[in-house]
Coordinates of C-alpha atoms in Angstrom, one line a residue:
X1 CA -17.9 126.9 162.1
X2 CA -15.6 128.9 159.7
X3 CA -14.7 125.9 157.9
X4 CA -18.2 125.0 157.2
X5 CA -19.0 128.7 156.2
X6 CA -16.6 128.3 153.5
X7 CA -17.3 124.9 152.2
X8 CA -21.0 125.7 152.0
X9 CA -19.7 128.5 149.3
X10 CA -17.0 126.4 147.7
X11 CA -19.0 125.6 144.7
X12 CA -19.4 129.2 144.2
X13 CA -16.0 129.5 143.8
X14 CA -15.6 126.8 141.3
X15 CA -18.3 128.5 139.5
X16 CA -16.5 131.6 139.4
X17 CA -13.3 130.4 138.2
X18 CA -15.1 128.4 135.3
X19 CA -16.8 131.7 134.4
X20 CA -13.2 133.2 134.2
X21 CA -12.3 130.4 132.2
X22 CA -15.3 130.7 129.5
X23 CA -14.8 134.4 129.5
X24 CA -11.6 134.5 128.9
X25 CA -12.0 132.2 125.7
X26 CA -13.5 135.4 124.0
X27 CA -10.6 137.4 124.2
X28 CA -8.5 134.5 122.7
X29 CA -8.2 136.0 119.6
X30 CA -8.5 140.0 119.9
X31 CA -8.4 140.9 123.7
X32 CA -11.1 142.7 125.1
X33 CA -13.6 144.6 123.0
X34 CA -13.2 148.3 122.1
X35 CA -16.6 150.0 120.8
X36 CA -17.0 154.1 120.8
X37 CA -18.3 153.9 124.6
X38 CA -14.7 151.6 125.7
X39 CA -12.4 155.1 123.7
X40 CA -14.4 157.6 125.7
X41 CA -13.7 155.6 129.0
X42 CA -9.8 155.1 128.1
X43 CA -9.3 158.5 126.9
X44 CA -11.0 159.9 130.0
X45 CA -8.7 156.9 132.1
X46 CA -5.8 158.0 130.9
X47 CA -6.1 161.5 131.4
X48 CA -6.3 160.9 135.2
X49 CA -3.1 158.9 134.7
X50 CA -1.2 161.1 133.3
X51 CA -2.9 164.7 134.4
X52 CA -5.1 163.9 137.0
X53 CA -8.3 165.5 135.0
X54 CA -10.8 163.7 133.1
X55 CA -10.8 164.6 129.9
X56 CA -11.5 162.4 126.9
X57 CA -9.9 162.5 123.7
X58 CA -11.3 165.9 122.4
X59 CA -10.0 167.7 125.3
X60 CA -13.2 168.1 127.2
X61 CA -14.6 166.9 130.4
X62 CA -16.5 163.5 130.3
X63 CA -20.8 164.3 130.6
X64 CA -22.1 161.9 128.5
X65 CA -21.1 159.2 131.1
X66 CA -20.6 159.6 134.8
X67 CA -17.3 159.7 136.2
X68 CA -16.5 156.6 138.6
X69 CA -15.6 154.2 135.9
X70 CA -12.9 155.9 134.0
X71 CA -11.7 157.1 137.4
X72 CA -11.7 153.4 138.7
X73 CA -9.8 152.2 135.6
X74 CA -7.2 155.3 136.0
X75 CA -6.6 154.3 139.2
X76 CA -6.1 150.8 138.5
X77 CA -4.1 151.8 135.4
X78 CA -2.2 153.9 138.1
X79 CA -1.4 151.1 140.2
X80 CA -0.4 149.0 137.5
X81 CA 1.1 151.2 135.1
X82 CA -0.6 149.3 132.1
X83 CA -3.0 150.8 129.5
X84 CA -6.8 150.0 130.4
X85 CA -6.8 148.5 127.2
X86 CA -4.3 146.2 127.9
X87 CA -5.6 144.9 131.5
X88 CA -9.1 145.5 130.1
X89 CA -9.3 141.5 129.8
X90 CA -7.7 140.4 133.3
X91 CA -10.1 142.8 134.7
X92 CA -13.1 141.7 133.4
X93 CA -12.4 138.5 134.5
X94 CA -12.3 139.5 137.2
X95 CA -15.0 141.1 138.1
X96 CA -17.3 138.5 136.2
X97 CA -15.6 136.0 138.8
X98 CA -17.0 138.6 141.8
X99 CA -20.4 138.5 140.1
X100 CA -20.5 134.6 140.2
X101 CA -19.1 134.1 143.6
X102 CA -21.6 136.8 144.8
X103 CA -24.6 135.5 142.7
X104 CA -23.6 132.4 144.6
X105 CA -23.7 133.8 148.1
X106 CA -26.9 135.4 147.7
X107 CA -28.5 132.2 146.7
X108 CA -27.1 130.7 149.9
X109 CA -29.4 132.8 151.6
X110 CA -32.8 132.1 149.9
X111 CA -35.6 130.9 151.7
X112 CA -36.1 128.0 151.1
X113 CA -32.2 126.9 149.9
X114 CA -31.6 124.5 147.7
X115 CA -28.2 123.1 146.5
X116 CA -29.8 122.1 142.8
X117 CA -31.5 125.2 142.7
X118 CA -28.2 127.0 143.4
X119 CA -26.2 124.9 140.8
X120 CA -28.7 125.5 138.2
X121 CA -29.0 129.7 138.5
X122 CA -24.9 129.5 138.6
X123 CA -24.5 127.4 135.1
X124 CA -27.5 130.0 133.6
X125 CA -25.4 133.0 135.1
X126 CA -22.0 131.6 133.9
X127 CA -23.5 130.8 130.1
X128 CA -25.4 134.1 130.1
X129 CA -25.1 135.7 126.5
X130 CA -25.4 139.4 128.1
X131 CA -23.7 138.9 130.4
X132 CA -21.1 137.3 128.7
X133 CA -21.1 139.7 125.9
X134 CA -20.6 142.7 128.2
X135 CA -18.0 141.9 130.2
X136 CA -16.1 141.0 127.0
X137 CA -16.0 144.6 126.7
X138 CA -14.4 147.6 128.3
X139 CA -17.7 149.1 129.7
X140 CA -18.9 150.5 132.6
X141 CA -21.7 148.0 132.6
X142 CA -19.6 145.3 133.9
X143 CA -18.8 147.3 137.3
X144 CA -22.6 148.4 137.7
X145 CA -23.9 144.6 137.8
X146 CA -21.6 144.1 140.5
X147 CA -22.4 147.1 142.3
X148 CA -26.5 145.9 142.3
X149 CA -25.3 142.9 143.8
X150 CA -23.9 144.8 146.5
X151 CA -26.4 147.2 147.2
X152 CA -29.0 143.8 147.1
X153 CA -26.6 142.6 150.2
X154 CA -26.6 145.7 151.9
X155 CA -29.5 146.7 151.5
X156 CA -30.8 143.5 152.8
X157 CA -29.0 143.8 156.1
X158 CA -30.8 147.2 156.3
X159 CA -34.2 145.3 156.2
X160 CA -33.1 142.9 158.9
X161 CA -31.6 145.4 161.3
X162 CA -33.3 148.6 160.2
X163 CA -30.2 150.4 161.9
X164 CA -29.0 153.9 160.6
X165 CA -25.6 152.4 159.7
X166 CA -26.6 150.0 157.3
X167 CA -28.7 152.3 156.1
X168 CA -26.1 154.5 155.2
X169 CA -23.7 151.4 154.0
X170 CA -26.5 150.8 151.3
X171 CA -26.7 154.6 149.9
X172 CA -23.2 155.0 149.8
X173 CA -23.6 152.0 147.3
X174 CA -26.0 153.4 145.4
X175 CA -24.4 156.9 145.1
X176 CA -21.2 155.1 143.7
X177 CA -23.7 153.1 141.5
X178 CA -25.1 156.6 140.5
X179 CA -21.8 157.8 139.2
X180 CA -21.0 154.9 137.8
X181 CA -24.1 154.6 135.3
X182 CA -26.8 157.3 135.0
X183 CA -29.4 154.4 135.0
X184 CA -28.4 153.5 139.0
X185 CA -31.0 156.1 139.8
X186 CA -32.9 152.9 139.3
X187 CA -31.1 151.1 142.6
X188 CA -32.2 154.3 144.3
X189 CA -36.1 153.7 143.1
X190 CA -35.6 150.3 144.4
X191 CA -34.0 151.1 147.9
X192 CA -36.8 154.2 148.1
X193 CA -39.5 151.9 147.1
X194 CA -39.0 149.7 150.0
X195 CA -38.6 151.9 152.9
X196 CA -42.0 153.3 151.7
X197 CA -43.4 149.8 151.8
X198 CA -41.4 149.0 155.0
X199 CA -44.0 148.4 157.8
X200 CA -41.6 147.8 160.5
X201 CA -40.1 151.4 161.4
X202 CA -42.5 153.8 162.7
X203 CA -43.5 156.7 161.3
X204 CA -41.0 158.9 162.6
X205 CA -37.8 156.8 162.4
X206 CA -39.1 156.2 158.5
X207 CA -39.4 159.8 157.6
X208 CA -35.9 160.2 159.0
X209 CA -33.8 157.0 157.4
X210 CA -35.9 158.3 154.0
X211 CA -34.2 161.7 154.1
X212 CA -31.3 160.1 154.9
X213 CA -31.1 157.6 152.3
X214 CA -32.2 160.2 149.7
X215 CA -29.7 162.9 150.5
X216 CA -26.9 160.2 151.0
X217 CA -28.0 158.5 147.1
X218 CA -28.4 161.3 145.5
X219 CA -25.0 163.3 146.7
X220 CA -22.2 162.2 144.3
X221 CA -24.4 162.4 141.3
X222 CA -25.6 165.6 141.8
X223 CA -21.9 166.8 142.4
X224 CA -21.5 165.1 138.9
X225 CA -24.3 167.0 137.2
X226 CA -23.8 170.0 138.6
X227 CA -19.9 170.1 137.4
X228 CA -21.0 168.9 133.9
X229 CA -23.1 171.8 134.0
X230 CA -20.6 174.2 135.3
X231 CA -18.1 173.4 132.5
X232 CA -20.0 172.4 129.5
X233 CA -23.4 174.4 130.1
X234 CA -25.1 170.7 129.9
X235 CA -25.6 167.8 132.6
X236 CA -25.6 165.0 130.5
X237 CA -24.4 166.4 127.5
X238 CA -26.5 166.8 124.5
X239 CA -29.6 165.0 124.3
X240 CA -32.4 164.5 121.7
X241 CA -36.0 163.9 122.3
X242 CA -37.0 160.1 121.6
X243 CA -38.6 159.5 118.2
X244 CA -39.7 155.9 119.8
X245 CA -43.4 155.5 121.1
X246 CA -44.1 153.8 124.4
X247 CA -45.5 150.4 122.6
X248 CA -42.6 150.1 120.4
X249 CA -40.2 150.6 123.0
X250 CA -42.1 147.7 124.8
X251 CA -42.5 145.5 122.0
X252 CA -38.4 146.1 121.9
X253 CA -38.1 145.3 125.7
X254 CA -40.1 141.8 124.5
X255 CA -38.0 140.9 122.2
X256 CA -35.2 141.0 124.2
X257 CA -37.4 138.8 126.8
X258 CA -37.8 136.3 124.1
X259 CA -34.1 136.2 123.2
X260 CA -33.4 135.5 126.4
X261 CA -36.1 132.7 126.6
X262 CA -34.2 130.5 123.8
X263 CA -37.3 132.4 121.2
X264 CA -36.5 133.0 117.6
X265 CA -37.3 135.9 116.1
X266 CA -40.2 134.3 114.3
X267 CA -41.7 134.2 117.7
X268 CA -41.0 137.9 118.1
X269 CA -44.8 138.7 117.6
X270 CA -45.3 137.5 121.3
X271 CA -42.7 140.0 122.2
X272 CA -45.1 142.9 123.8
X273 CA -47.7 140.4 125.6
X274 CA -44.5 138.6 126.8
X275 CA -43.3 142.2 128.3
X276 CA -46.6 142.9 129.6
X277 CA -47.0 139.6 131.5
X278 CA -43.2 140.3 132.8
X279 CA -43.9 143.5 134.8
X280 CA -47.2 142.4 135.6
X281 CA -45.7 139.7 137.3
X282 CA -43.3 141.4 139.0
X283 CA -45.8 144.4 140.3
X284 CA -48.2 140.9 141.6
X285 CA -45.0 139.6 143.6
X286 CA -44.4 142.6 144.8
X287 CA -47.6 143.2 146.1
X288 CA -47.6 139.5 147.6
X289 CA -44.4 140.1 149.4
X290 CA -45.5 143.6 150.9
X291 CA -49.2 141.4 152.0
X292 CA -47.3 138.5 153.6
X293 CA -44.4 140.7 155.2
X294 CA -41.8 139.3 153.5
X295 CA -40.1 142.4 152.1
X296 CA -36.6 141.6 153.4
X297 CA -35.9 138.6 151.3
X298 CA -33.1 138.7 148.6
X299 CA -35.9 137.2 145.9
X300 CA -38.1 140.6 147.0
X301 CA -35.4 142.4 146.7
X302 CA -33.9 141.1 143.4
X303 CA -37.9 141.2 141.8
X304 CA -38.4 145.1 143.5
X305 CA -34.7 146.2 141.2
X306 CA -36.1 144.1 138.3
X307 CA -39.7 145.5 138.2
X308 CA -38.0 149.6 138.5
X309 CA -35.0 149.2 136.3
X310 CA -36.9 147.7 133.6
X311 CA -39.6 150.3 133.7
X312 CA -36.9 152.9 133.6
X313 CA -35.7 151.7 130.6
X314 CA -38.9 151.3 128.5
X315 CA -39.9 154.8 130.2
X316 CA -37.3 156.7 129.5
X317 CA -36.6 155.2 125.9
X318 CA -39.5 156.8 125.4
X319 CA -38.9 160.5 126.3
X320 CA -35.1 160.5 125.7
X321 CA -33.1 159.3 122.7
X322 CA -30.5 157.1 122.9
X323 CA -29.6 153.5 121.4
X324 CA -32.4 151.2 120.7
X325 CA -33.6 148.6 124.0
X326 CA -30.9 145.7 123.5
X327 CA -29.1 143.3 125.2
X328 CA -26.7 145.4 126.7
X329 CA -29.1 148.3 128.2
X330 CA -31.1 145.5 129.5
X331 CA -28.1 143.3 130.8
X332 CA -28.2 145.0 135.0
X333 CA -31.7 143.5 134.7
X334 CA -30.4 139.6 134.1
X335 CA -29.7 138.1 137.6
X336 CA -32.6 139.8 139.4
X337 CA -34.9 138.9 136.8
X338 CA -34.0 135.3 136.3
X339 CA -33.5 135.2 140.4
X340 CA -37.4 136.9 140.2
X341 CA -39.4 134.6 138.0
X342 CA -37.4 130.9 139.3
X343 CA -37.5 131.5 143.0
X344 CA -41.2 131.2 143.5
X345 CA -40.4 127.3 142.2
X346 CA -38.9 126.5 145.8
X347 CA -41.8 127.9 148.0
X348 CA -44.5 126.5 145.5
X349 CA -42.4 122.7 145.7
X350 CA -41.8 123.3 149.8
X351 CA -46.2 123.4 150.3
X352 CA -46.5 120.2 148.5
X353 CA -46.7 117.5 151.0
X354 CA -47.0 114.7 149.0
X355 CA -43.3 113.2 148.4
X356 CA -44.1 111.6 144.9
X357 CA -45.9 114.8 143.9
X358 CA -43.3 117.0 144.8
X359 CA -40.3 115.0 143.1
X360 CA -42.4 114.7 139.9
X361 CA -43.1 118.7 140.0
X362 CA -39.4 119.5 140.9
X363 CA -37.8 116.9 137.9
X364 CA -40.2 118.7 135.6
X365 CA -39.1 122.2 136.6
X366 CA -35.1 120.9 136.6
X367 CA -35.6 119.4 133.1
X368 CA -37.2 123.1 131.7
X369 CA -34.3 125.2 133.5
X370 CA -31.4 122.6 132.0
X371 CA -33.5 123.3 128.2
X372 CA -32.5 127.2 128.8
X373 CA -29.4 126.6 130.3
X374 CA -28.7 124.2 127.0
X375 CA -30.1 127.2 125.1
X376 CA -27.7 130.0 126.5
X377 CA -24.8 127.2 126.0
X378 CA -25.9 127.0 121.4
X379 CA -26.3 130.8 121.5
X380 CA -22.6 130.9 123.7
X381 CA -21.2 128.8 121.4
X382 CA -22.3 130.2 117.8
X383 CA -21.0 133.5 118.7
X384 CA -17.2 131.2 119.9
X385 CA -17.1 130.0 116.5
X386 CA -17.8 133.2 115.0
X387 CA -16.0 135.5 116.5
X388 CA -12.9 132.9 118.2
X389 CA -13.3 130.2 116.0
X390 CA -13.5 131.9 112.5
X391 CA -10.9 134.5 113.9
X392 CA -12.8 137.7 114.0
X393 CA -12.4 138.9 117.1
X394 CA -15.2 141.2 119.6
X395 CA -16.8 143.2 117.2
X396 CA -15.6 147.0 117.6
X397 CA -12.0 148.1 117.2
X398 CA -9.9 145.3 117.4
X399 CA -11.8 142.9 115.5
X400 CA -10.5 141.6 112.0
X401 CA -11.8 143.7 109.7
X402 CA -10.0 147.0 111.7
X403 CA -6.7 144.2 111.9
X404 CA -6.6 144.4 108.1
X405 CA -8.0 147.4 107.5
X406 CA -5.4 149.7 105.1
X407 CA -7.4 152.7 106.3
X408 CA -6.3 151.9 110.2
X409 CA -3.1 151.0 108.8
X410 CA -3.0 154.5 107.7
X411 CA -4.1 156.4 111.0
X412 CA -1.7 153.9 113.1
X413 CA 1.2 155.2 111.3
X414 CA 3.7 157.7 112.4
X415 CA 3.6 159.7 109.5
X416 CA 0.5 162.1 109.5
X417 CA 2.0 165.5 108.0
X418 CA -1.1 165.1 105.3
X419 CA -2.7 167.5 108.1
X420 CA -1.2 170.9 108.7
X421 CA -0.9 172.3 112.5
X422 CA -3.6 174.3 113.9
X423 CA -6.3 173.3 111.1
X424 CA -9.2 171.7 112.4
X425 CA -9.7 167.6 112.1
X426 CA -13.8 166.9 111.1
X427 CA -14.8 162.7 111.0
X428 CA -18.3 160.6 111.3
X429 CA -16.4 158.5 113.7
X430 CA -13.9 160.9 116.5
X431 CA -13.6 157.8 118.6
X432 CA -11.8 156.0 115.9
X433 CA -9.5 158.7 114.8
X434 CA -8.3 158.7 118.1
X435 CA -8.0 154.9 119.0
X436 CA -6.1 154.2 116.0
X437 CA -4.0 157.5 115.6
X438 CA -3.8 159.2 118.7
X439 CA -5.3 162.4 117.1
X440 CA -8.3 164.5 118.6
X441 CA -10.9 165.7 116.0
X442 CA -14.1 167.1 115.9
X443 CA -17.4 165.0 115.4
X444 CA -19.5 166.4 112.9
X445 CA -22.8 167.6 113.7
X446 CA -25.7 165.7 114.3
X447 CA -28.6 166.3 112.5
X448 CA -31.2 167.3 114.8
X449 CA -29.0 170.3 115.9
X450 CA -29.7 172.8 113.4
X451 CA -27.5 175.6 114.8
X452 CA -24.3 173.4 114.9
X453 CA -24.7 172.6 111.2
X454 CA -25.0 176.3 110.4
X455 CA -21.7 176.4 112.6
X456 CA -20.1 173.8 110.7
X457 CA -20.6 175.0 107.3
X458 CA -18.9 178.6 108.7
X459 CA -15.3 176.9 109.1
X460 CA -13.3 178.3 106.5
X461 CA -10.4 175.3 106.9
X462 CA -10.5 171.9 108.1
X463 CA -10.3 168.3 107.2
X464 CA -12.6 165.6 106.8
X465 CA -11.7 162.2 107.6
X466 CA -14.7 159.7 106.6
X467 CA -15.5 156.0 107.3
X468 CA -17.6 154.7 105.0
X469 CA -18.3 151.7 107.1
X470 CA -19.0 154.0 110.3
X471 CA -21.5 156.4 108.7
X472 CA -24.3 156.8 111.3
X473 CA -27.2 158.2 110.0
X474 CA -27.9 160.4 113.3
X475 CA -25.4 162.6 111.8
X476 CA -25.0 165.1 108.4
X477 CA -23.3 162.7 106.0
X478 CA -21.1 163.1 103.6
X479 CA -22.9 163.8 100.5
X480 CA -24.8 166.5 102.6
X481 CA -21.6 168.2 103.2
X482 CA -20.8 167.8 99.4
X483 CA -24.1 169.5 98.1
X484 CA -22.9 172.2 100.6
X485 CA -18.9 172.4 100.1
X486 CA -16.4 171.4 97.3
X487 CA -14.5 168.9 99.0
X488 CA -11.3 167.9 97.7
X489 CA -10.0 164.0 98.4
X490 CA -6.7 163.9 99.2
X491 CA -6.6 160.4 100.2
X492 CA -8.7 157.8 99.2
X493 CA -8.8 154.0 101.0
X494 CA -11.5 153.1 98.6
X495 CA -14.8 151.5 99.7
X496 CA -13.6 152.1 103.1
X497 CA -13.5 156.2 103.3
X498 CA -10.7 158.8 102.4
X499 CA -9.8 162.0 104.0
X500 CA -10.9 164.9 102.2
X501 CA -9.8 169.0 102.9
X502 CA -12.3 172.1 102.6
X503 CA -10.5 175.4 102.0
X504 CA -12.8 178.4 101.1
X505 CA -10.9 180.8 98.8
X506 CA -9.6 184.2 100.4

């Protein structure tokens, strides 16, 4: 019986080593990627190495993220006694290899199986282009996705047994989830979403596994808040109001939709019917599932996650600013929504009696899934040759252009007595100072925050180290400082920034 347990799964595991393999042919030429997000995870990771604290780069806590990943990586970086940086690769694959194998094993159990269906939702996951692009990267969204897989098999056994100790297996999932990203309030919503639909318990018993649930879920992230809050004065960190509409953020959740469909962007103007149909869709299966009963089924389950996560995103993209709906905000939604809008294929092909009718139906709908898996494989492979191929490397800070970069070449060095002790270090880009130098500096301030500008311009002393090619326009930029202060260069790196110093006369 064992035996045949594990040879039912065994192409699972073959799946996950060949997404190991593919992965790792996009660290071939730089290792894993390293954007602003991957420094304040490291910094923080490191700091629990060394000191047992959490503190990134600048010396303060970490609020703008939650704290389980960088403690995750500083234990690992513990155990190992390598940089997160340097393991960042090997553990990625990793964990992309734990997503396959458990994609794999959750497919086992749909109702009905199929062994084509199975093979054919493995290849799509394996040549996934989110999914491959985030876990090429040192972020904390490649330990989330894994953690929604869990909490979809916990969870599950909940809805079979409805006993308090699953229950309480499941939460304890999500309230990891929940201090891993912010946005796992959103496997919460799911978990709450179906014990309100559950018809099963009775009232009582429901009431009580709800409060439960809630209290367990909600536990570590609170702690979280509450100690950003205690040391910083904020929960989250600074946060500006969005200054993107409800339909735009939409038509940007479409296009995204269509990207993942094989669409070009000249098809980008069906990007906000596309995104209505999709939740629509997902709120109608829903629905179904709750008429029929059929609420404990990993397809209900993985279309429940899909339908609240990707309303979270649009929704709160619209009250809260932060980067534009992409690939990677969007990437947790992937499996569940692939899982979603496929599965309905095998109940629709098991009601059709007719043998002829049914293998004609099912070759047609093998033949449209093997034209987006072909898809995923063009768009897997133009980014190879660009960024393997062509020797550029994961776009961030270990690509080519920071390889042969004089400015980095600069910061790397040992020799940094341009900058006096105890004067203050300004930059557009804090992250970068610190990756390449190991110094801390101060970011400077953005532009909706009036009073830290006035603050700014008070400093008597300080440096100014720009990057041209980093200037974000969310902050004050240089030739707003200029009209303000007389800087004076003191090294330039030509189109690629200099390092200027401000010192008011006594």
């Amino acid at each position: 019986m064992q035996k045949s347990r594990y040879l039912k799964n065994l192409d699972a595991v073959i799946a996950a080593l060949i997404g190991w393999f593919i992965l790792s042919l996009f660290f071939r030429y730089s290792g894993v990627g390293v954007s602003p997000d991957s420094i304040m995870y490291t910094s923080a990771a490191r700091s629990f190495k060394d000191h047992g604290t959490l503190l990134t780069f600048n010396h303060v806590p970490i609020v703008d993220f939650p704290v389980f990943y960088p403690i995750y990586l500083g234990i690992i970086s513990v155990i190992t006694q390598i940089d997160p940086v340097k393991f960042g690769a090997m553990l990625n694959g990793i964990m992309f290899a734990a997503l396959i194998f458990t994609s794999g094993w959750i497919i086992e159990h749909f109702v009905p199986a199929s062994r084509i269906y199975k093979w054919l939702m493995l290849a799509a996951i394996i040549l996934s282009p989110p999914l491959l692009q985030v876990y090429s990267y040192l972020w904390s969204e490649t330990l989330f996705i894994l953690e929604i897989l869990f909490f979809l098999v916990a969870f599950r056994e909940y809805l079979l047994k409805h006993t308090l100790k699953a229950l309480i297996v499941a939460a304890v999932i999500a309230a990891i989830s929940c201090i891993t990203r912010y946005a796992a309030v959103t496997i919460v919503g799911t978990g709450g979403l179906l014990l309100l639909l559950d018809r099963v318990l009775p009232l009582k018993k429901k009431i009580t596994h709800i409060i439960v649930y809630g209290l367990i879920c909600i536990s570590l992230l609170v702690s979280n808040l509450v100690f950003n809050a205690f040391v910083t004065g904020t929960t989250t960190g600074p946060r500006e109001p969005s200054i993107t509409p409800f339909s735009k953020n939409l038509y940007y959740f479409g296009t995204v939709m269509c990207d993942w469909m094989g669409l070009t962007p000249n098809q980008y103007w069906a990007a906000t019917p596309l995104a209505i149909i999709i939740f629509l869709g997902f709120i109608a299966a829903l629905a179904f599932n709750y008429y029929r009963r059929k609420l404990d089924s990993f397809e209900n389950l993985a279309i429940t996650f899909a339908l609240v996560y990707g309303a979270f995103i649009v929704l709160s993209s619209t009250f809260s600013r932060y980067e534009r709906i992409n690939h990677r905000l969007l990437s947790p939604l992937y499996i569940s929504a692939l899982w979603g809008y496929t599965s309905w294929a095998l109940l629709l092909l098991k009601k059709i009696n007719n043998t002829t009718t049914r293998r004609i139906i099912g070759a047609v709908m093998v033949v449209l899934m093997l034209g987006f898996i072909t898809s995923e494989f063009f768009i897997d492979r133009a980014r190879y040759n660009d960024q393997v191929a062509d020797e550029y490397g994961n776009p961030g800070y270990t690509d080519e252009s920071w390889i042969d970069s004089e400015f980095a070449a600069y910061l790397r060095g040992t020799d940094h007595s341009l900058f006096k002790p105890g004067v203050k270090i300004y930059t557009d880009a804090h992250e970068a100072v610190y990756f390449f130098s190991g110094m801390s500096s101060y970011l400077v301030p953005h532009r909706f925050f009036t009073k830290d500008i006035d603050k700014f311009y008070k400093v008597k002393h300080y440096y100014l180290i720009w990057f041209n090619v980093l200037e974000n326009p969310e902050l004050i930029n240089l030739k707003d400082i200029q009209k303000v202060k007389n800087l004076k260069k003191i090294k330039d790196f030509g189109e690629e920034g200099a390092i200027y110093e401000y010192h008011s006369e006594p």
